[in-house]
CSV table of N, CA, C and O in Angstrom, one decimal:
chain,number,residue,atom,x,y,z
A,73,UNK,N,18.4,-37.2,192.7
A,73,UNK,CA,19.0,-38.4,192.9
A,73,UNK,C,19.1,-38.5,194.5
A,73,UNK,O,19.6,-37.5,194.9
A,74,UNK,N,18.9,-39.6,195.1
A,74,UNK,CA,19.4,-39.6,196.8
A,74,UNK,C,20.4,-39.4,196.8
A,74,UNK,O,21.6,-40.0,195.9
A,75,UNK,N,21.1,-39.2,198.1
A,75,UNK,CA,22.2,-39.5,198.4
A,75,UNK,C,22.9,-40.4,198.6
A,75,UNK,O,24.2,-40.8,197.8
A,76,UNK,N,22.3,-41.5,198.6
A,76,UNK,CA,22.7,-43.0,198.5
A,76,UNK,C,23.0,-43.2,196.7
A,76,UNK,O,24.2,-43.9,197.0
A,77,UNK,N,22.0,-42.9,196.2
A,77,UNK,CA,22.5,-43.3,194.8
A,77,UNK,C,23.5,-42.8,194.4
A,77,UNK,O,24.6,-43.0,193.7
A,78,UNK,N,23.5,-41.7,194.8
A,78,UNK,CA,25.0,-40.7,194.4
A,78,UNK,C,26.3,-41.0,194.9
A,78,UNK,O,27.6,-41.0,194.2
A,79,UNK,N,26.2,-41.8,196.2
A,79,UNK,CA,27.4,-42.3,196.6
A,79,UNK,C,27.7,-43.6,196.3
A,79,UNK,O,29.0,-43.4,196.1
A,80,UNK,N,26.8,-44.1,195.8
A,80,UNK,CA,26.8,-45.9,195.1
A,80,UNK,C,27.0,-45.6,194.1
A,80,UNK,O,27.0,-46.8,193.2
A,81,UNK,N,27.3,-44.6,192.9
A,81,UNK,CA,27.0,-44.9,191.4
A,81,UNK,C,28.3,-45.5,190.7
A,81,UNK,O,29.2,-45.2,191.6
A,82,UNK,N,28.2,-46.2,190.3
A,82,UNK,CA,29.3,-46.7,189.5
A,82,UNK,C,30.3,-46.0,188.8
A,82,UNK,O,29.7,-44.9,188.2
A,83,UNK,N,31.6,-46.4,188.8
A,83,UNK,CA,32.8,-45.7,187.9
A,83,UNK,C,32.1,-45.7,186.2
A,83,UNK,O,31.6,-46.3,185.9
A,84,UNK,N,32.0,-44.3,185.7
A,84,UNK,CA,31.7,-43.9,184.5
A,84,UNK,C,32.6,-44.8,183.7
A,84,UNK,O,34.0,-44.7,183.9
A,85,UNK,N,32.1,-45.5,182.4
A,85,UNK,CA,33.2,-46.1,181.2
A,85,UNK,C,33.0,-45.1,180.3
A,85,UNK,O,31.8,-44.9,179.9
A,86,UNK,N,34.0,-44.6,179.9
A,86,UNK,CA,34.1,-43.5,178.6
A,86,UNK,C,34.7,-44.0,177.3
A,86,UNK,O,34.9,-43.4,176.3
A,87,UNK,N,34.6,-45.5,177.0
A,87,UNK,CA,35.2,-46.3,175.7
A,87,UNK,C,34.5,-45.2,174.5
A,87,UNK,O,35.1,-45.0,173.7
A,88,UNK,N,33.0,-45.5,174.3
A,88,UNK,CA,32.6,-45.3,173.1
A,88,UNK,C,32.7,-43.8,173.1
A,88,UNK,O,32.8,-43.9,171.8
A,89,UNK,N,32.5,-42.8,174.0
A,89,UNK,CA,32.8,-41.3,174.0
A,89,UNK,C,34.3,-41.1,173.1
A,89,UNK,O,34.3,-40.1,172.4
A,90,UNK,N,35.3,-41.9,173.7
A,90,UNK,CA,36.3,-41.7,173.7
A,90,UNK,C,36.7,-42.1,172.2
A,90,UNK,O,37.5,-41.4,171.6
A,91,UNK,N,36.1,-43.1,171.8
A,91,UNK,CA,36.6,-43.9,170.2
A,91,UNK,C,36.0,-42.3,169.5
A,91,UNK,O,36.7,-42.5,168.5
A,92,UNK,N,34.9,-42.4,169.7
A,92,UNK,CA,34.4,-40.8,168.6
A,92,UNK,C,35.2,-40.0,168.8
A,92,UNK,O,35.2,-39.4,167.4
A,93,UNK,N,35.5,-39.7,170.0
A,93,UNK,CA,36.2,-38.3,170.2
A,93,UNK,C,37.4,-38.5,169.4
A,93,UNK,O,38.0,-37.4,168.4
A,94,UNK,N,38.3,-39.7,169.8
A,94,UNK,CA,39.7,-39.8,168.9
A,94,UNK,C,39.4,-40.2,167.3
A,94,UNK,O,40.6,-39.7,166.7
A,95,UNK,N,38.2,-39.9,166.9
A,95,UNK,CA,38.3,-40.3,165.5
A,95,UNK,C,38.3,-38.9,164.5
A,95,UNK,O,38.4,-38.9,163.5
A,96,UNK,N,38.1,-37.8,165.7
A,96,UNK,CA,38.1,-36.5,165.1
A,96,UNK,C,39.1,-35.5,165.6
A,96,UNK,O,39.5,-34.6,164.8
A,97,UNK,N,39.8,-36.0,166.6
A,97,UNK,CA,40.6,-34.9,167.0
A,97,UNK,C,41.9,-35.8,167.7
A,97,UNK,O,41.8,-36.8,168.6
A,98,UNK,N,43.3,-35.3,167.5
A,98,UNK,CA,44.1,-36.3,168.0
A,98,UNK,C,44.4,-36.0,169.5
A,98,UNK,O,44.2,-34.7,169.9
A,99,UNK,N,44.4,-37.1,170.2
A,99,UNK,CA,44.3,-36.7,171.9
A,99,UNK,C,45.9,-37.0,172.0
A,99,UNK,O,46.4,-38.0,171.9
A,100,UNK,N,46.6,-36.0,173.0
A,100,UNK,CA,47.6,-36.1,173.3
A,100,UNK,C,48.0,-37.0,174.4
A,100,UNK,O,49.1,-37.5,175.1
A,101,UNK,N,47.0,-37.0,175.4
A,101,UNK,CA,46.8,-38.1,176.6
A,101,UNK,C,45.4,-38.0,177.5
A,101,UNK,O,44.9,-37.1,177.1
A,102,UNK,N,45.3,-38.6,178.4
A,102,UNK,CA,44.0,-39.4,178.8
A,102,UNK,C,44.3,-39.6,180.4
A,102,UNK,O,45.2,-40.5,180.5
A,103,UNK,N,43.5,-39.1,180.8
A,103,UNK,CA,43.3,-39.5,182.3
A,103,UNK,C,42.3,-39.7,183.1
A,103,UNK,O,41.6,-39.2,183.2
A,104,UNK,N,42.0,-41.2,183.2
A,104,UNK,CA,40.6,-41.3,184.0
A,104,UNK,C,40.8,-40.9,185.4
A,104,UNK,O,41.5,-41.3,186.4
A,105,UNK,N,39.9,-40.1,186.1
A,105,UNK,CA,39.9,-39.4,187.2
A,105,UNK,C,39.4,-40.3,188.2
A,105,UNK,O,38.2,-39.8,188.5
A,106,UNK,N,40.0,-41.4,188.8
A,106,UNK,CA,39.4,-41.8,189.7
A,106,UNK,C,40.0,-42.0,191.2
A,106,UNK,O,40.7,-40.9,191.2
A,107,UNK,N,40.3,-42.9,192.0
A,107,UNK,CA,41.1,-42.9,193.2
A,107,UNK,C,42.3,-41.9,192.9
A,107,UNK,O,43.0,-42.6,192.0
A,108,UNK,N,42.6,-41.3,193.6
A,108,UNK,CA,43.9,-40.4,193.6
A,108,UNK,C,43.7,-39.0,192.8
A,108,UNK,O,44.4,-38.3,192.8
A,109,UNK,N,42.3,-39.0,192.7
A,109,UNK,CA,41.9,-37.4,192.3
A,109,UNK,C,42.9,-37.1,190.8
A,109,UNK,O,43.3,-37.8,190.3
A,110,UNK,N,42.9,-35.7,191.0
A,110,UNK,CA,43.6,-35.0,190.0
A,110,UNK,C,45.3,-35.4,190.1
A,110,UNK,O,46.0,-35.1,189.3
A,111,UNK,N,45.4,-34.8,191.6
A,111,UNK,CA,46.9,-34.6,191.7
A,111,UNK,C,47.8,-36.0,191.7
A,111,UNK,O,48.6,-36.1,191.6
A,112,UNK,N,47.1,-37.2,191.5
A,112,UNK,CA,47.9,-38.5,191.2
A,112,UNK,C,47.9,-38.8,189.5
A,112,UNK,O,48.8,-39.7,189.3
A,113,UNK,N,46.5,-38.5,189.3
A,113,UNK,CA,46.2,-39.4,187.6
A,113,UNK,C,46.9,-38.1,186.6
A,113,UNK,O,47.4,-38.7,185.7
A,114,UNK,N,46.6,-37.0,186.8
A,114,UNK,CA,47.1,-36.2,185.7
A,114,UNK,C,48.4,-36.4,185.2
A,114,UNK,O,49.1,-36.2,184.5
A,115,UNK,N,49.5,-36.1,186.6
A,115,UNK,CA,50.6,-36.0,186.4
A,115,UNK,C,51.2,-37.4,185.5
A,115,UNK,O,52.3,-37.5,184.9
A,116,UNK,N,50.5,-38.9,185.5
A,116,UNK,CA,50.7,-39.8,184.7
A,116,UNK,C,50.8,-39.6,183.1
A,116,UNK,O,51.3,-40.3,182.3
A,117,UNK,N,49.9,-38.5,182.9
A,117,UNK,CA,49.9,-38.3,181.6
A,117,UNK,C,51.1,-37.0,181.1
A,117,UNK,O,51.3,-36.8,179.8
A,118,UNK,N,51.5,-36.5,182.1
A,118,UNK,CA,52.2,-35.4,181.3
A,118,UNK,C,54.1,-36.0,181.2
A,118,UNK,O,54.5,-36.2,182.2
A,119,UNK,N,54.5,-35.2,180.4
A,119,UNK,CA,55.8,-35.8,180.1
A,119,UNK,C,56.7,-34.5,180.7
A,119,UNK,O,56.1,-33.8,181.6
A,120,UNK,N,58.0,-35.0,181.2
A,120,UNK,CA,59.2,-34.2,182.0
A,120,UNK,C,58.8,-33.1,181.5
A,120,UNK,O,59.3,-32.8,180.0
A,121,UNK,N,59.0,-31.9,182.3
A,121,UNK,CA,59.2,-30.6,181.7
A,121,UNK,C,58.1,-29.8,181.7
A,121,UNK,O,57.7,-28.5,181.1
A,122,UNK,N,57.0,-30.1,181.2
A,122,UNK,CA,55.5,-29.9,181.3
A,122,UNK,C,54.5,-29.9,182.4
A,122,UNK,O,54.7,-31.0,183.0
A,123,UNK,N,53.8,-28.9,182.5
A,123,UNK,CA,53.0,-29.1,183.7
A,123,UNK,C,51.4,-28.4,183.4
A,123,UNK,O,51.1,-27.7,182.5
A,124,UNK,N,50.3,-29.3,183.8
A,124,UNK,CA,49.0,-29.1,183.6
A,124,UNK,C,48.6,-28.2,184.7
A,124,UNK,O,48.6,-28.6,185.7
A,125,UNK,N,47.9,-27.2,184.0
A,125,UNK,CA,47.3,-26.2,185.1
A,125,UNK,C,45.9,-26.4,184.9
A,125,UNK,O,45.3,-26.2,184.1
A,126,UNK,N,45.3,-26.7,186.1
A,126,UNK,CA,43.9,-27.0,186.3
A,126,UNK,C,43.2,-26.0,186.7
A,126,UNK,O,43.3,-25.6,188.4
A,127,UNK,N,42.5,-25.5,186.5
A,127,UNK,CA,41.4,-24.2,186.7
A,127,UNK,C,40.1,-24.7,187.5
A,127,UNK,O,39.7,-25.5,187.1
A,128,UNK,N,40.3,-24.6,188.7
A,128,UNK,CA,39.2,-25.1,189.8
A,128,UNK,C,38.0,-24.7,189.7
A,128,UNK,O,37.0,-25.2,190.0
A,129,UNK,N,37.6,-23.5,188.5
A,129,UNK,CA,36.5,-22.8,188.7
A,129,UNK,C,36.1,-23.2,187.5
A,129,UNK,O,34.9,-22.4,187.0
A,130,UNK,N,36.4,-24.0,186.5
A,130,UNK,CA,36.2,-24.0,185.2
A,130,UNK,C,34.7,-25.2,184.8
A,130,UNK,O,34.5,-25.1,183.8
A,131,UNK,N,34.4,-25.4,186.0
A,131,UNK,CA,33.6,-26.6,185.6
A,131,UNK,C,32.2,-26.3,186.9
A,131,UNK,O,32.9,-26.1,188.1
A,132,UNK,N,31.1,-27.2,187.1
A,132,UNK,CA,30.3,-26.7,187.9
A,132,UNK,C,30.3,-27.8,188.8
A,132,UNK,O,30.4,-29.1,188.4
A,133,UNK,N,30.8,-27.7,190.0
A,133,UNK,CA,31.3,-29.0,190.8
A,133,UNK,C,29.9,-29.2,191.6
A,133,UNK,O,29.1,-28.7,192.1
A,134,UNK,N,29.8,-30.8,191.5
A,134,UNK,CA,28.4,-31.2,192.0
A,134,UNK,C,28.1,-31.2,193.5
A,134,UNK,O,29.5,-31.3,194.2
A,135,UNK,N,26.9,-30.8,194.0
A,135,UNK,CA,27.0,-30.3,195.0
A,135,UNK,C,27.5,-31.4,196.3
A,135,UNK,O,27.8,-31.5,197.3
A,136,UNK,N,27.1,-32.9,195.9
A,136,UNK,CA,27.8,-33.8,196.4
A,136,UNK,C,29.3,-33.8,197.2
A,136,UNK,O,29.5,-34.1,198.3
A,137,UNK,N,30.3,-32.9,196.7
A,137,UNK,CA,31.4,-32.9,196.8
A,137,UNK,C,31.2,-31.8,198.2
A,137,UNK,O,32.1,-31.8,199.3
A,138,UNK,N,30.6,-30.7,197.7
A,138,UNK,CA,30.3,-29.8,198.9
A,138,UNK,C,30.2,-30.5,200.1
A,138,UNK,O,30.5,-30.1,201.4
A,139,UNK,N,28.9,-31.3,200.3
A,139,UNK,CA,28.5,-32.0,201.6
A,139,UNK,C,29.4,-32.8,202.1
A,139,UNK,O,29.8,-32.7,203.2
A,140,UNK,N,30.2,-33.7,201.0
A,140,UNK,CA,31.4,-34.2,201.9
A,140,UNK,C,32.1,-33.8,202.3
A,140,UNK,O,32.8,-33.9,203.6
A,141,UNK,N,32.5,-32.8,201.7
A,141,UNK,CA,33.7,-31.8,202.4
A,141,UNK,C,33.5,-31.2,203.9
A,141,UNK,O,34.2,-31.3,204.8
A,142,UNK,N,31.9,-30.8,203.9
A,142,UNK,CA,31.2,-30.2,204.9
A,142,UNK,C,31.5,-30.9,206.0
A,142,UNK,O,31.6,-30.9,207.4
A,143,UNK,N,30.7,-32.3,205.7
A,143,UNK,CA,30.3,-32.8,206.6
A,143,UNK,C,31.6,-33.6,207.4
A,143,UNK,O,31.6,-34.2,208.5
A,144,UNK,N,32.5,-34.1,206.5
A,144,UNK,CA,33.9,-35.0,206.9
A,144,UNK,C,34.9,-33.6,207.3
A,144,UNK,O,36.0,-34.1,207.9
A,145,UNK,N,34.7,-32.5,207.1
A,145,UNK,CA,36.0,-31.7,207.6
A,145,UNK,C,37.1,-31.7,206.6
A,145,UNK,O,38.1,-31.5,207.2
A,146,UNK,N,36.9,-32.1,205.6
A,146,UNK,CA,38.0,-32.3,204.9
A,146,UNK,C,38.6,-30.9,204.1
A,146,UNK,O,38.0,-30.1,203.6
A,147,UNK,N,39.9,-31.1,203.9
A,147,UNK,CA,40.8,-29.9,203.0
A,147,UNK,C,40.6,-29.9,201.9
A,147,UNK,O,40.4,-30.9,201.4
A,148,UNK,N,40.0,-29.0,201.3
A,148,UNK,CA,39.9,-28.8,199.7
A,148,UNK,C,40.9,-29.5,198.9
A,148,UNK,O,40.7,-30.4,197.7
A,149,UNK,N,42.0,-28.9,199.2
A,149,UNK,CA,43.2,-30.1,198.2
A,149,UNK,C,42.9,-31.6,198.2
A,149,UNK,O,43.2,-32.5,197.8
A,150,UNK,N,42.9,-32.1,200.1
A,150,UNK,CA,42.6,-33.0,199.8
A,150,UNK,C,41.8,-33.7,199.3
A,150,UNK,O,41.5,-35.1,198.7
A,151,UNK,N,40.6,-33.3,199.0
A,151,UNK,CA,39.5,-33.6,198.4
A,151,UNK,C,39.8,-33.8,196.5
A,151,UNK,O,39.5,-35.0,196.1
A,152,UNK,N,40.4,-32.8,196.1
A,152,UNK,CA,40.9,-33.2,194.8
A,152,UNK,C,42.3,-34.2,194.9
A,152,UNK,O,42.3,-34.7,193.5
A,153,UNK,N,42.3,-34.6,195.6
A,153,UNK,CA,43.5,-35.8,195.6
A,153,UNK,C,42.8,-37.1,196.0
A,153,UNK,O,43.5,-37.9,195.5
A,154,UNK,N,41.7,-36.7,196.1
A,154,UNK,CA,40.9,-38.4,196.5
A,154,UNK,C,39.9,-38.5,195.5
A,154,UNK,O,39.5,-39.9,194.8
A,155,UNK,N,38.9,-37.4,195.1
A,155,UNK,CA,37.9,-37.3,194.2
A,155,UNK,C,38.0,-36.6,193.1
A,155,UNK,O,38.7,-36.2,192.7
A,156,UNK,N,37.2,-37.6,192.1
A,156,UNK,CA,36.9,-36.5,190.9
A,156,UNK,C,36.2,-35.2,190.7
A,156,UNK,O,36.9,-34.5,189.9
A,157,UNK,N,35.5,-34.6,191.5
A,157,UNK,CA,35.1,-33.3,192.0
A,157,UNK,C,34.3,-33.0,190.7
A,157,UNK,O,34.1,-32.0,190.3
A,158,UNK,N,33.9,-34.0,190.1
A,158,UNK,CA,32.5,-33.6,188.7
A,158,UNK,C,33.7,-34.0,187.7
A,158,UNK,O,32.8,-33.7,186.3
A,159,UNK,N,34.8,-34.4,187.5
A,159,UNK,CA,35.5,-34.5,186.4
A,159,UNK,C,36.1,-36.0,186.0
A,159,UNK,O,36.7,-36.3,186.8
A,160,UNK,N,35.3,-36.8,185.6
A,160,UNK,CA,36.0,-38.0,185.4
A,160,UNK,C,36.8,-38.5,184.6
A,160,UNK,O,37.3,-39.1,184.5
A,161,UNK,N,37.3,-37.5,183.6
A,161,UNK,CA,38.3,-37.9,182.4
A,161,UNK,C,38.8,-36.6,181.9
A,161,UNK,O,38.1,-35.5,181.8
A,162,UNK,N,40.0,-36.7,181.9
A,162,UNK,CA,41.4,-35.2,181.4
A,162,UNK,C,41.6,-35.9,180.3
A,162,UNK,O,42.2,-36.8,180.3
A,163,UNK,N,41.4,-35.0,179.2
A,163,UNK,CA,41.9,-35.3,177.5
A,163,UNK,C,42.9,-34.1,177.5
A,163,UNK,O,42.4,-32.9,177.7
A,164,UNK,N,43.8,-34.0,177.3
A,164,UNK,CA,44.8,-33.6,176.4
A,164,UNK,C,44.8,-33.0,175.1
A,164,UNK,O,45.2,-34.5,174.3
A,165,UNK,N,44.4,-32.5,174.6
A,165,UNK,CA,44.3,-31.7,172.8
A,165,UNK,C,45.6,-30.7,172.9
A,165,UNK,O,45.5,-29.7,173.5
A,166,UNK,N,45.8,-30.7,171.4
A,166,UNK,CA,46.1,-29.3,170.9
A,166,UNK,C,45.4,-28.0,171.3
A,166,UNK,O,44.2,-28.3,171.0
A,167,UNK,N,45.9,-27.0,171.4
A,167,UNK,CA,44.8,-25.9,172.0
A,167,UNK,C,43.9,-25.5,170.8
A,167,UNK,O,42.8,-25.1,171.0
A,168,UNK,N,44.6,-25.6,169.6
A,168,UNK,CA,43.8,-24.9,168.4
A,168,UNK,C,42.5,-26.4,168.3
A,168,UNK,O,41.7,-26.0,167.5
A,169,UNK,N,42.9,-27.5,168.9
A,169,UNK,CA,41.7,-28.3,169.0
A,169,UNK,C,40.5,-28.7,169.9
A,169,UNK,O,39.7,-29.3,169.4
A,170,UNK,N,40.6,-27.6,170.4
A,170,UNK,CA,40.0,-27.9,171.7
A,170,UNK,C,38.4,-27.7,171.6
A,170,UNK,O,37.6,-28.5,172.1
A,171,UNK,N,38.3,-26.5,170.6
A,171,UNK,CA,36.8,-26.5,170.5
A,171,UNK,C,36.4,-27.6,169.8
A,171,UNK,O,35.1,-28.2,169.8
A,172,UNK,N,36.7,-28.2,169.0
A,172,UNK,CA,36.7,-29.5,168.3
A,172,UNK,C,36.5,-30.5,168.9
A,172,UNK,O,35.2,-31.3,169.0
A,173,UNK,N,37.5,-30.6,170.2
A,173,UNK,CA,37.5,-31.9,170.8
A,173,UNK,C,35.6,-31.5,171.8
A,173,UNK,O,35.2,-32.7,171.9
A,174,UNK,N,35.5,-30.5,171.9
A,174,UNK,CA,34.2,-30.0,173.1
A,174,UNK,C,33.1,-30.2,172.2
A,174,UNK,O,32.0,-31.0,172.9
A,175,UNK,N,33.1,-30.0,170.8
A,175,UNK,CA,31.6,-30.4,170.0
A,175,UNK,C,31.8,-31.7,170.2
A,175,UNK,O,30.8,-32.7,169.8
A,176,UNK,N,32.8,-32.6,169.9
A,176,UNK,CA,33.0,-33.9,169.3
A,176,UNK,C,32.6,-34.4,170.7
A,176,UNK,O,31.8,-35.8,170.5
A,177,UNK,N,32.9,-34.3,171.8
A,177,UNK,CA,32.6,-34.9,173.2
A,177,UNK,C,30.9,-34.9,173.4
A,177,UNK,O,30.5,-35.7,173.8
A,178,UNK,N,30.7,-33.5,173.0
A,178,UNK,CA,29.1,-33.1,173.1
A,178,UNK,C,27.8,-34.1,172.1
A,178,UNK,O,26.9,-34.4,172.7
A,179,UNK,N,28.6,-34.2,171.0
A,179,UNK,CA,28.1,-34.8,170.0
A,179,UNK,C,28.0,-36.5,170.5
A,179,UNK,O,26.6,-37.1,170.2
A,180,UNK,N,29.3,-36.9,171.4
A,180,UNK,CA,28.9,-38.2,171.8
A,180,UNK,C,28.1,-38.3,173.2
A,180,UNK,O,28.1,-39.8,173.7
A,181,UNK,N,27.2,-37.2,173.7
A,181,UNK,CA,26.6,-37.0,174.7
A,181,UNK,C,27.1,-36.8,176.0
A,181,UNK,O,26.5,-37.4,176.9
A,182,UNK,N,28.6,-36.3,176.1
A,182,UNK,CA,29.3,-36.1,177.2
A,182,UNK,C,29.1,-34.7,177.6
A,182,UNK,O,28.9,-33.9,176.4
A,183,UNK,N,29.1,-34.5,178.9
A,183,UNK,CA,29.1,-32.7,178.9
A,183,UNK,C,30.8,-33.0,179.0
A,183,UNK,O,31.3,-33.0,179.8
A,184,UNK,N,31.3,-31.7,178.2
A,184,UNK,CA,32.9,-31.3,178.4
A,184,UNK,C,33.0,-29.9,178.8
A,184,UNK,O,32.3,-28.9,178.1
A,185,UNK,N,34.3,-29.8,179.4
A,185,UNK,CA,35.1,-28.3,179.6
A,185,UNK,C,36.2,-28.2,179.3
A,185,UNK,O,37.2,-29.1,179.5
A,186,UNK,N,36.5,-27.0,178.8
A,186,UNK,CA,38.3,-26.5,179.4
A,186,UNK,C,38.5,-26.3,180.9
A,186,UNK,O,38.0,-25.4,180.7
A,187,UNK,N,39.6,-27.1,180.9
A,187,UNK,CA,39.4,-27.2,182.4
A,187,UNK,C,41.0,-26.6,182.6
A,187,UNK,O,41.4,-26.3,183.8
A,188,UNK,N,41.7,-26.0,181.7
A,188,UNK,CA,42.9,-25.9,181.9
A,188,UNK,C,44.0,-26.0,180.6
A,188,UNK,O,43.5,-25.8,179.6
A,189,UNK,N,45.3,-25.8,180.8
A,189,UNK,CA,46.0,-25.5,179.7
A,189,UNK,C,47.3,-26.5,180.3
A,189,UNK,O,47.5,-26.7,181.3
A,190,UNK,N,48.2,-26.7,179.3
A,190,UNK,CA,49.5,-27.1,179.6
A,190,UNK,C,50.8,-26.0,179.6
A,190,UNK,O,50.6,-25.3,178.4
A,191,UNK,N,51.6,-26.0,180.3
A,191,UNK,CA,52.7,-25.3,180.5
A,191,UNK,C,54.2,-25.8,180.7
A,191,UNK,O,54.3,-26.8,181.3
A,192,UNK,N,55.2,-24.9,180.3
A,192,UNK,CA,56.6,-25.5,180.7
A,192,UNK,C,56.5,-25.6,182.4
A,192,UNK,O,56.0,-24.7,183.0
A,193,UNK,N,57.0,-26.6,183.1
A,193,UNK,CA,57.1,-26.3,184.3
A,193,UNK,C,57.5,-27.7,185.1
A,193,UNK,O,57.3,-28.9,183.9
A,194,UNK,N,58.4,-27.7,186.2
A,194,UNK,CA,58.5,-28.8,186.6
A,194,UNK,C,57.7,-29.6,187.7
A,194,UNK,O,57.6,-30.9,187.5
A,195,UNK,N,56.7,-29.0,188.0
A,195,UNK,CA,55.4,-29.6,188.8
A,195,UNK,C,54.4,-30.1,187.6
A,195,UNK,O,54.7,-30.0,186.3
A,196,UNK,N,54.2,-31.5,187.7
A,196,UNK,CA,53.3,-32.0,186.6
A,196,UNK,C,51.9,-31.5,186.5
A,196,UNK,O,51.2,-31.6,185.9
A,197,UNK,N,51.6,-30.9,187.8
A,197,UNK,CA,49.7,-30.3,188.1
A,197,UNK,C,50.1,-29.3,188.9
A,197,UNK,O,50.8,-29.6,189.9
A,198,UNK,N,49.5,-28.2,188.5
A,198,UNK,CA,48.8,-27.1,189.5
A,198,UNK,C,47.3,-26.9,189.8
A,198,UNK,O,47.1,-27.2,188.4
A,199,UNK,N,46.7,-26.9,190.7
A,199,UNK,CA,45.3,-26.7,190.9
A,199,UNK,C,45.3,-25.3,191.4
A,199,UNK,O,45.8,-24.7,192.0
A,200,UNK,N,44.5,-24.6,190.4
A,200,UNK,CA,44.8,-22.9,190.6
A,200,UNK,C,42.8,-22.7,190.7
A,200,UNK,O,42.4,-23.1,190.3
A,201,UNK,N,42.9,-21.7,191.6
A,201,UNK,CA,41.6,-21.2,192.2
A,201,UNK,C,41.5,-19.8,191.3
A,201,UNK,O,42.2,-19.1,191.6
């Protein structure tokens, strides 16, 4: 698609795939990664004493974000604070249900990845490279 089409693409709505996924897997938390990126949105679903560790290499980042970073001279961490970087929705599920959640997402027509885990910690989110 063109650069203009990519930049003007509307926010994805995940209601139908989420309802399908939630029918087969217990979801502990969800964060729609919109304005505020990972750094502002993921902490909203993390209880005190738990930290979401996000592996920034766990999914292929769309080339649009590399172009934006290079053209705008933005710091990568700033990019993850502003944009979704190719992940529109984060769901927290029990680790032993992760494969079932992936399959349910795929059955609903979504591309899904395991992008991290939850550990004890005072920080609500850590971005790991």
